[in-house]
PDB file of C-alpha atoms in Angstrom:
ATOM      1  CA  MET A   1      30.697  20.027 -50.153  1.00  0.00           C
ATOM      2  CA  THR A   2      33.005  22.423 -51.928  1.00  0.00           C
ATOM      3  CA  THR A   3      36.671  21.598 -51.593  1.00  0.00           C
ATOM      4  CA  SER A   4      39.539  23.855 -52.525  1.00  0.00           C
ATOM      5  CA  HIS A   5      42.960  22.298 -53.047  1.00  0.00           C
ATOM      6  CA  VAL A   6      45.968  24.536 -52.631  1.00  0.00           C
ATOM      7  CA  ASP A   7      49.392  23.029 -53.286  1.00  0.00           C
ATOM      8  CA  THR A   8      51.931  25.019 -51.285  1.00  0.00           C
ATOM      9  CA  ASN A   9      55.558  24.379 -52.062  1.00  0.00           C
ATOM     10  CA  ASP A  10      57.260  27.642 -51.079  1.00  0.00           C
ATOM     11  CA  LYS A  11      60.257  26.234 -49.215  1.00  0.00           C
ATOM     12  CA  GLN A  12      62.081  28.380 -46.732  1.00  0.00           C
ATOM     13  CA  GLU A  13      63.653  27.837 -43.364  1.00  0.00           C
ATOM     14  CA  ALA A  14      61.088  28.165 -40.604  1.00  0.00           C
ATOM     15  CA  VAL A  15      61.696  31.332 -38.593  1.00  0.00           C
ATOM     16  CA  PHE A  16      59.952  31.906 -35.290  1.00  0.00           C
ATOM     17  CA  PRO A  17      60.989  35.220 -33.698  1.00  0.00           C
ATOM     18  CA  LEU A  18      60.256  34.955 -29.986  1.00  0.00           C
ATOM     19  CA  ASP A  19      61.315  38.461 -28.975  1.00  0.00           C
ATOM     20  CA  LYS A  20      57.781  39.808 -29.375  1.00  0.00           C
ATOM     21  CA  PRO A  21      56.355  41.682 -26.373  1.00  0.00           C
ATOM     22  CA  ARG A  22      54.255  39.502 -24.126  1.00  0.00           C
ATOM     23  CA  ILE A  23      50.483  39.643 -24.460  1.00  0.00           C
ATOM     24  CA  ASP A  24      49.189  42.877 -22.920  1.00  0.00           C
ATOM     25  CA  MET A  25      45.936  41.863 -21.244  1.00  0.00           C
ATOM     26  CA  ALA A  26      44.994  45.403 -20.203  1.00  0.00           C
ATOM     27  CA  ARG A  27      45.321  46.733 -23.758  1.00  0.00           C
ATOM     28  CA  ILE A  28      43.200  43.887 -25.105  1.00  0.00           C
ATOM     29  CA  GLU A  29      40.489  44.611 -22.545  1.00  0.00           C
ATOM     30  CA  GLN A  30      40.474  48.295 -23.465  1.00  0.00           C
ATOM     31  CA  ALA A  31      40.377  47.460 -27.175  1.00  0.00           C
ATOM     32  CA  VAL A  32      37.378  45.159 -26.692  1.00  0.00           C
ATOM     33  CA  ARG A  33      35.552  47.885 -24.761  1.00  0.00           C
ATOM     34  CA  THR A  34      36.277  50.290 -27.616  1.00  0.00           C
ATOM     35  CA  ILE A  35      34.951  47.838 -30.213  1.00  0.00           C
ATOM     36  CA  LEU A  36      31.769  47.212 -28.225  1.00  0.00           C
ATOM     37  CA  GLU A  37      31.176  50.948 -27.950  1.00  0.00           C
ATOM     38  CA  ALA A  38      31.955  51.426 -31.660  1.00  0.00           C
ATOM     39  CA  VAL A  39      29.256  48.942 -32.712  1.00  0.00           C
ATOM     40  CA  GLY A  40      26.707  50.638 -30.469  1.00  0.00           C
ATOM     41  CA  GLU A  41      26.846  48.407 -27.394  1.00  0.00           C
ATOM     42  CA  ASP A  42      27.240  49.301 -23.729  1.00  0.00           C
ATOM     43  CA  PRO A  43      30.275  47.422 -22.362  1.00  0.00           C
ATOM     44  CA  ASP A  44      29.067  48.104 -18.818  1.00  0.00           C
ATOM     45  CA  ARG A  45      25.715  46.406 -19.181  1.00  0.00           C
ATOM     46  CA  GLU A  46      24.961  43.065 -17.577  1.00  0.00           C
ATOM     47  CA  GLY A  47      26.207  40.296 -19.831  1.00  0.00           C
ATOM     48  CA  LEU A  48      29.034  42.374 -21.290  1.00  0.00           C
ATOM     49  CA  ILE A  49      30.703  43.810 -18.217  1.00  0.00           C
ATOM     50  CA  ASP A  50      33.138  40.893 -17.934  1.00  0.00           C
ATOM     51  CA  THR A  51      33.481  40.328 -21.684  1.00  0.00           C
ATOM     52  CA  PRO A  52      36.684  42.363 -22.198  1.00  0.00           C
ATOM     53  CA  ALA A  53      38.513  40.329 -19.549  1.00  0.00           C
ATOM     54  CA  ARG A  54      37.157  37.073 -20.970  1.00  0.00           C
ATOM     55  CA  VAL A  55      38.324  37.995 -24.465  1.00  0.00           C
ATOM     56  CA  ALA A  56      41.783  38.912 -23.158  1.00  0.00           C
ATOM     57  CA  ARG A  57      42.119  35.525 -21.459  1.00  0.00           C
ATOM     58  CA  MET A  58      40.896  33.814 -24.629  1.00  0.00           C
ATOM     59  CA  TYR A  59      43.453  35.615 -26.808  1.00  0.00           C
ATOM     60  CA  ALA A  60      46.235  34.712 -24.381  1.00  0.00           C
ATOM     61  CA  GLU A  61      45.252  31.067 -24.864  1.00  0.00           C
ATOM     62  CA  ILE A  62      44.616  30.910 -28.596  1.00  0.00           C
ATOM     63  CA  PHE A  63      47.677  33.030 -29.492  1.00  0.00           C
ATOM     64  CA  ALA A  64      50.033  31.267 -27.081  1.00  0.00           C
ATOM     65  CA  GLY A  65      52.002  29.909 -30.037  1.00  0.00           C
ATOM     66  CA  LEU A  66      53.385  33.397 -30.685  1.00  0.00           C
ATOM     67  CA  HIS A  67      55.567  32.939 -27.616  1.00  0.00           C
ATOM     68  CA  GLN A  68      56.486  29.282 -28.071  1.00  0.00           C
ATOM     69  CA  ASP A  69      59.172  27.795 -30.285  1.00  0.00           C
ATOM     70  CA  PRO A  70      57.651  24.771 -32.073  1.00  0.00           C
ATOM     71  CA  ARG A  71      61.117  23.383 -32.724  1.00  0.00           C
ATOM     72  CA  GLU A  72      61.389  22.572 -29.031  1.00  0.00           C
ATOM     73  CA  GLU A  73      58.535  20.084 -29.389  1.00  0.00           C
ATOM     74  CA  LEU A  74      60.852  17.822 -31.402  1.00  0.00           C
ATOM     75  CA  SER A  75      63.704  17.811 -28.881  1.00  0.00           C
ATOM     76  CA  ALA A  76      62.974  14.202 -27.839  1.00  0.00           C
ATOM     77  CA  ARG A  77      64.537  11.893 -30.435  1.00  0.00           C
ATOM     78  CA  PHE A  78      65.108   8.168 -30.574  1.00  0.00           C
ATOM     79  CA  HIS A  79      67.038   5.699 -32.688  1.00  0.00           C
ATOM     80  CA  VAL A  80      64.904   2.863 -34.040  1.00  0.00           C
ATOM     81  CA  GLU A  81      65.833  -0.350 -35.816  1.00  0.00           C
ATOM     82  CA  HIS A  82      63.939   0.428 -39.010  1.00  0.00           C
ATOM     83  CA  GLY A  83      63.562   3.860 -40.553  1.00  0.00           C
ATOM     84  CA  GLU A  84      60.119   3.421 -42.073  1.00  0.00           C
ATOM     85  CA  MET A  85      57.696   6.246 -42.758  1.00  0.00           C
ATOM     86  CA  VAL A  86      55.848   7.703 -39.747  1.00  0.00           C
ATOM     87  CA  LEU A  87      52.323   9.077 -40.237  1.00  0.00           C
ATOM     88  CA  VAL A  88      50.045  10.658 -37.650  1.00  0.00           C
ATOM     89  CA  ARG A  89      46.664  11.304 -39.196  1.00  0.00           C
ATOM     90  CA  ASP A  90      43.617  13.326 -38.152  1.00  0.00           C
ATOM     91  CA  ILE A  91      45.302  15.696 -35.699  1.00  0.00           C
ATOM     92  CA  PRO A  92      42.611  18.222 -34.708  1.00  0.00           C
ATOM     93  CA  PHE A  93      43.585  21.896 -34.544  1.00  0.00           C
ATOM     94  CA  TYR A  94      42.123  25.373 -34.174  1.00  0.00           C
ATOM     95  CA  SER A  95      43.750  28.500 -35.555  1.00  0.00           C
ATOM     96  CA  MET A  96      42.859  32.098 -36.425  1.00  0.00           C
ATOM     97  CA  CYS A  97      42.769  33.649 -39.874  1.00  0.00           C
ATOM     98  CA  GLU A  98      44.962  36.741 -39.816  1.00  0.00           C
ATOM     99  CA  HIS A  99      42.707  38.582 -42.275  1.00  0.00           C
ATOM    100  CA  HIS A 100      39.506  38.728 -40.218  1.00  0.00           C
ATOM    101  CA  LEU A 101      40.550  37.221 -36.866  1.00  0.00           C
ATOM    102  CA  LEU A 102      37.980  34.480 -37.292  1.00  0.00           C
ATOM    103  CA  PRO A 103      38.747  30.814 -36.591  1.00  0.00           C
ATOM    104  CA  PHE A 104      39.668  28.144 -39.060  1.00  0.00           C
ATOM    105  CA  PHE A 105      39.779  24.593 -37.827  1.00  0.00           C
ATOM    106  CA  GLY A 106      40.074  21.036 -39.021  1.00  0.00           C
ATOM    107  CA  THR A 107      42.634  18.252 -39.125  1.00  0.00           C
ATOM    108  CA  ALA A 108      46.297  17.967 -39.988  1.00  0.00           C
ATOM    109  CA  HIS A 109      47.999  14.857 -41.329  1.00  0.00           C
ATOM    110  CA  VAL A 110      51.759  14.722 -40.797  1.00  0.00           C
ATOM    111  CA  ALA A 111      54.117  12.166 -42.354  1.00  0.00           C
ATOM    112  CA  TYR A 112      57.883  11.992 -42.435  1.00  0.00           C
ATOM    113  CA  LEU A 113      60.582   9.609 -43.578  1.00  0.00           C
ATOM    114  CA  PRO A 114      63.272   9.445 -40.861  1.00  0.00           C
ATOM    115  CA  HIS A 115      66.913  10.166 -41.538  1.00  0.00           C
ATOM    116  CA  ALA A 116      69.415   7.680 -40.093  1.00  0.00           C
ATOM    117  CA  ASN A 117      66.580   5.908 -38.226  1.00  0.00           C
ATOM    118  CA  VAL A 118      66.030   8.905 -35.934  1.00  0.00           C
ATOM    119  CA  VAL A 119      62.408   9.551 -34.927  1.00  0.00           C
ATOM    120  CA  THR A 120      60.532  11.696 -32.445  1.00  0.00           C
ATOM    121  CA  GLY A 121      57.614  10.724 -30.224  1.00  0.00           C
ATOM    122  CA  LEU A 122      54.229  10.433 -31.911  1.00  0.00           C
ATOM    123  CA  SER A 123      52.677  12.894 -29.476  1.00  0.00           C
ATOM    124  CA  LYS A 124      55.346  15.420 -30.434  1.00  0.00           C
ATOM    125  CA  LEU A 125      53.884  15.693 -33.924  1.00  0.00           C
ATOM    126  CA  ALA A 126      50.505  16.596 -32.436  1.00  0.00           C
ATOM    127  CA  ARG A 127      52.185  19.115 -30.124  1.00  0.00           C
ATOM    128  CA  LEU A 128      54.015  20.627 -33.086  1.00  0.00           C
ATOM    129  CA  VAL A 129      50.725  21.166 -34.913  1.00  0.00           C
ATOM    130  CA  ASP A 130      49.170  22.670 -31.783  1.00  0.00           C
ATOM    131  CA  VAL A 131      51.952  25.204 -31.231  1.00  0.00           C
ATOM    132  CA  VAL A 132      52.117  26.294 -34.876  1.00  0.00           C
ATOM    133  CA  ALA A 133      48.313  26.614 -35.013  1.00  0.00           C
ATOM    134  CA  LYS A 134      48.086  28.988 -32.040  1.00  0.00           C
ATOM    135  CA  ARG A 135      48.813  32.225 -33.852  1.00  0.00           C
ATOM    136  CA  PRO A 136      47.104  34.512 -36.392  1.00  0.00           C
ATOM    137  CA  GLN A 137      48.029  33.250 -39.861  1.00  0.00           C
ATOM    138  CA  VAL A 138      46.893  31.838 -43.162  1.00  0.00           C
ATOM    139  CA  GLN A 139      46.478  28.105 -43.653  1.00  0.00           C
ATOM    140  CA  GLU A 140      49.098  27.960 -46.387  1.00  0.00           C
ATOM    141  CA  ARG A 141      51.803  29.316 -44.094  1.00  0.00           C
ATOM    142  CA  MET A 142      50.801  27.034 -41.240  1.00  0.00           C
ATOM    143  CA  THR A 143      51.122  23.995 -43.507  1.00  0.00           C
ATOM    144  CA  ASN A 144      54.571  24.991 -44.713  1.00  0.00           C
ATOM    145  CA  GLU A 145      55.867  25.882 -41.253  1.00  0.00           C
ATOM    146  CA  ILE A 146      54.972  22.445 -39.892  1.00  0.00           C
ATOM    147  CA  ALA A 147      56.833  20.811 -42.781  1.00  0.00           C
ATOM    148  CA  ASP A 148      59.864  23.074 -42.461  1.00  0.00           C
ATOM    149  CA  VAL A 149      60.252  22.405 -38.727  1.00  0.00           C
ATOM    150  CA  LEU A 150      60.306  18.658 -39.375  1.00  0.00           C
ATOM    151  CA  VAL A 151      62.985  19.094 -42.018  1.00  0.00           C
ATOM    152  CA  SER A 152      65.167  21.433 -39.972  1.00  0.00           C
ATOM    153  CA  GLU A 153      64.940  19.577 -36.660  1.00  0.00           C
ATOM    154  CA  LEU A 154      64.818  15.915 -37.714  1.00  0.00           C
ATOM    155  CA  GLN A 155      66.661  16.240 -41.034  1.00  0.00           C
ATOM    156  CA  ALA A 156      63.841  14.073 -42.351  1.00  0.00           C
ATOM    157  CA  GLU A 157      64.471  12.615 -45.789  1.00  0.00           C
ATOM    158  CA  GLY A 158      60.872  13.279 -46.752  1.00  0.00           C
ATOM    159  CA  VAL A 159      58.002  15.253 -45.237  1.00  0.00           C
ATOM    160  CA  LEU A 160      54.368  15.496 -46.266  1.00  0.00           C
ATOM    161  CA  VAL A 161      51.847  17.683 -44.444  1.00  0.00           C
ATOM    162  CA  VAL A 162      48.188  17.932 -45.438  1.00  0.00           C
ATOM    163  CA  VAL A 163      45.826  20.342 -43.683  1.00  0.00           C
ATOM    164  CA  ASP A 164      42.056  20.160 -44.202  1.00  0.00           C
ATOM    165  CA  ALA A 165      40.160  23.072 -42.668  1.00  0.00           C
ATOM    166  CA  GLU A 166      36.916  24.987 -42.526  1.00  0.00           C
ATOM    167  CA  HIS A 167      37.135  28.788 -42.408  1.00  0.00           C
ATOM    168  CA  LEU A 168      34.485  30.802 -40.595  1.00  0.00           C
ATOM    169  CA  CYS A 169      35.464  33.861 -42.641  1.00  0.00           C
ATOM    170  CA  MET A 170      33.998  31.979 -45.629  1.00  0.00           C
ATOM    171  CA  ASN A 171      31.068  30.480 -43.729  1.00  0.00           C
ATOM    172  CA  MET A 172      29.529  33.380 -41.822  1.00  0.00           C
ATOM    173  CA  ARG A 173      30.523  36.468 -43.814  1.00  0.00           C
ATOM    174  CA  GLY A 174      31.458  37.538 -47.328  1.00  0.00           C
ATOM    175  CA  ILE A 175      30.752  34.713 -49.748  1.00  0.00           C
ATOM    176  CA  ARG A 176      28.904  32.715 -47.024  1.00  0.00           C
ATOM    177  CA  LYS A 177      29.581  29.181 -48.186  1.00  0.00           C
ATOM    178  CA  PRO A 178      29.129  26.940 -45.134  1.00  0.00           C
ATOM    179  CA  GLY A 179      30.559  23.473 -45.567  1.00  0.00           C
ATOM    180  CA  SER A 180      33.331  24.555 -47.948  1.00  0.00           C
ATOM    181  CA  ARG A 181      36.756  23.275 -46.973  1.00  0.00           C
ATOM    182  CA  THR A 182      40.285  24.250 -47.898  1.00  0.00           C
ATOM    183  CA  MET A 183      43.058  21.695 -48.308  1.00  0.00           C
ATOM    184  CA  THR A 184      46.743  22.636 -48.367  1.00  0.00           C
ATOM    185  CA  LEU A 185      49.725  20.375 -48.950  1.00  0.00           C
ATOM    186  CA  ALA A 186      53.426  20.844 -48.303  1.00  0.00           C
ATOM    187  CA  ALA A 187      55.892  18.245 -49.610  1.00  0.00           C
ATOM    188  CA  ARG A 188      59.599  18.181 -48.889  1.00  0.00           C
ATOM    189  CA  GLY A 189      62.509  15.958 -49.883  1.00  0.00           C
ATOM    190  CA  ARG A 190      61.656  12.562 -51.326  1.00  0.00           C
ATOM    191  CA  TYR A 191      57.911  13.168 -51.014  1.00  0.00           C
ATOM    192  CA  GLU A 192      58.280  16.178 -53.260  1.00  0.00           C
ATOM    193  CA  GLU A 193      60.588  14.455 -55.739  1.00  0.00           C
ATOM    194  CA  ASP A 194      58.905  11.039 -56.006  1.00  0.00           C
ATOM    195  CA  VAL A 195      55.270  11.126 -57.137  1.00  0.00           C
ATOM    196  CA  ARG A 196      54.750   7.441 -56.330  1.00  0.00           C
ATOM    197  CA  MET A 197      55.968   7.813 -52.744  1.00  0.00           C
ATOM    198  CA  ARG A 198      53.829  10.904 -52.257  1.00  0.00           C
ATOM    199  CA  GLU A 199      50.743   9.136 -53.593  1.00  0.00           C
ATOM    200  CA  GLU A 200      51.287   6.198 -51.229  1.00  0.00           C
ATOM    201  CA  VAL A 201      51.156   8.556 -48.250  1.00  0.00           C
ATOM    202  CA  LEU A 202      48.104  10.357 -49.619  1.00  0.00           C
ATOM    203  CA  GLN A 203      46.349   7.008 -50.042  1.00  0.00           C
ATOM    204  CA  MET A 204      47.042   6.195 -46.392  1.00  0.00           C
ATOM    205  CA  ILE A 205      45.652   9.570 -45.343  1.00  0.00           C
ATOM    206  CA  ARG A 206      42.492   8.957 -47.365  1.00  0.00           C
ATOM    207  CA  TYR A 207      42.058   5.387 -46.050  1.00  0.00           C
ATOM    208  CA  HIS A 208      39.300   5.123 -43.431  1.00  0.00           C
ATOM    209  CA  GLY A 209      39.038   1.357 -43.003  1.00  0.00           C
TER     210      GLY A 209
END
């Protein structure tokens, strides 16, 4: 298995403009018909006649994150007695590469060190990943956006996000290397500054006992 490691540390405040026009189902359907005709198919033949509408519904689902603010997923917060590190590992996700509009998918591992003993619900971390994933993008940006939301909304003292994904644009076209995986990492705060602390979290992510 070929593994590519990309360390992404471009820190910037997460910005999620939500004033985009809503998904235009009719335009998607027409565009799919045009593509089918352009590749030499008959969009009115049996088997394809309902395809444009199906694709429009699919895009509305898989790009739903364009019209959701992931910061809202962290609105539930709690005070706990001890402010120890929180790690949710192996969060499955599906996203779309913005270069070829082909899926990339895999798992995200999200860890944060609470500030002032304030935490969010464990399920909220999975929801955060889900919302950020549902948009056309590159894996590097997805990784950083998850980390930046945790910093901005929870004021976490440390954040570490690792994303491990397989890209169909590498598997089924171009270089055609099925089984290759891409790993991206975003570290913030104490997990960026302290190598020992960062390695402890990475060891926990790698542990499969």
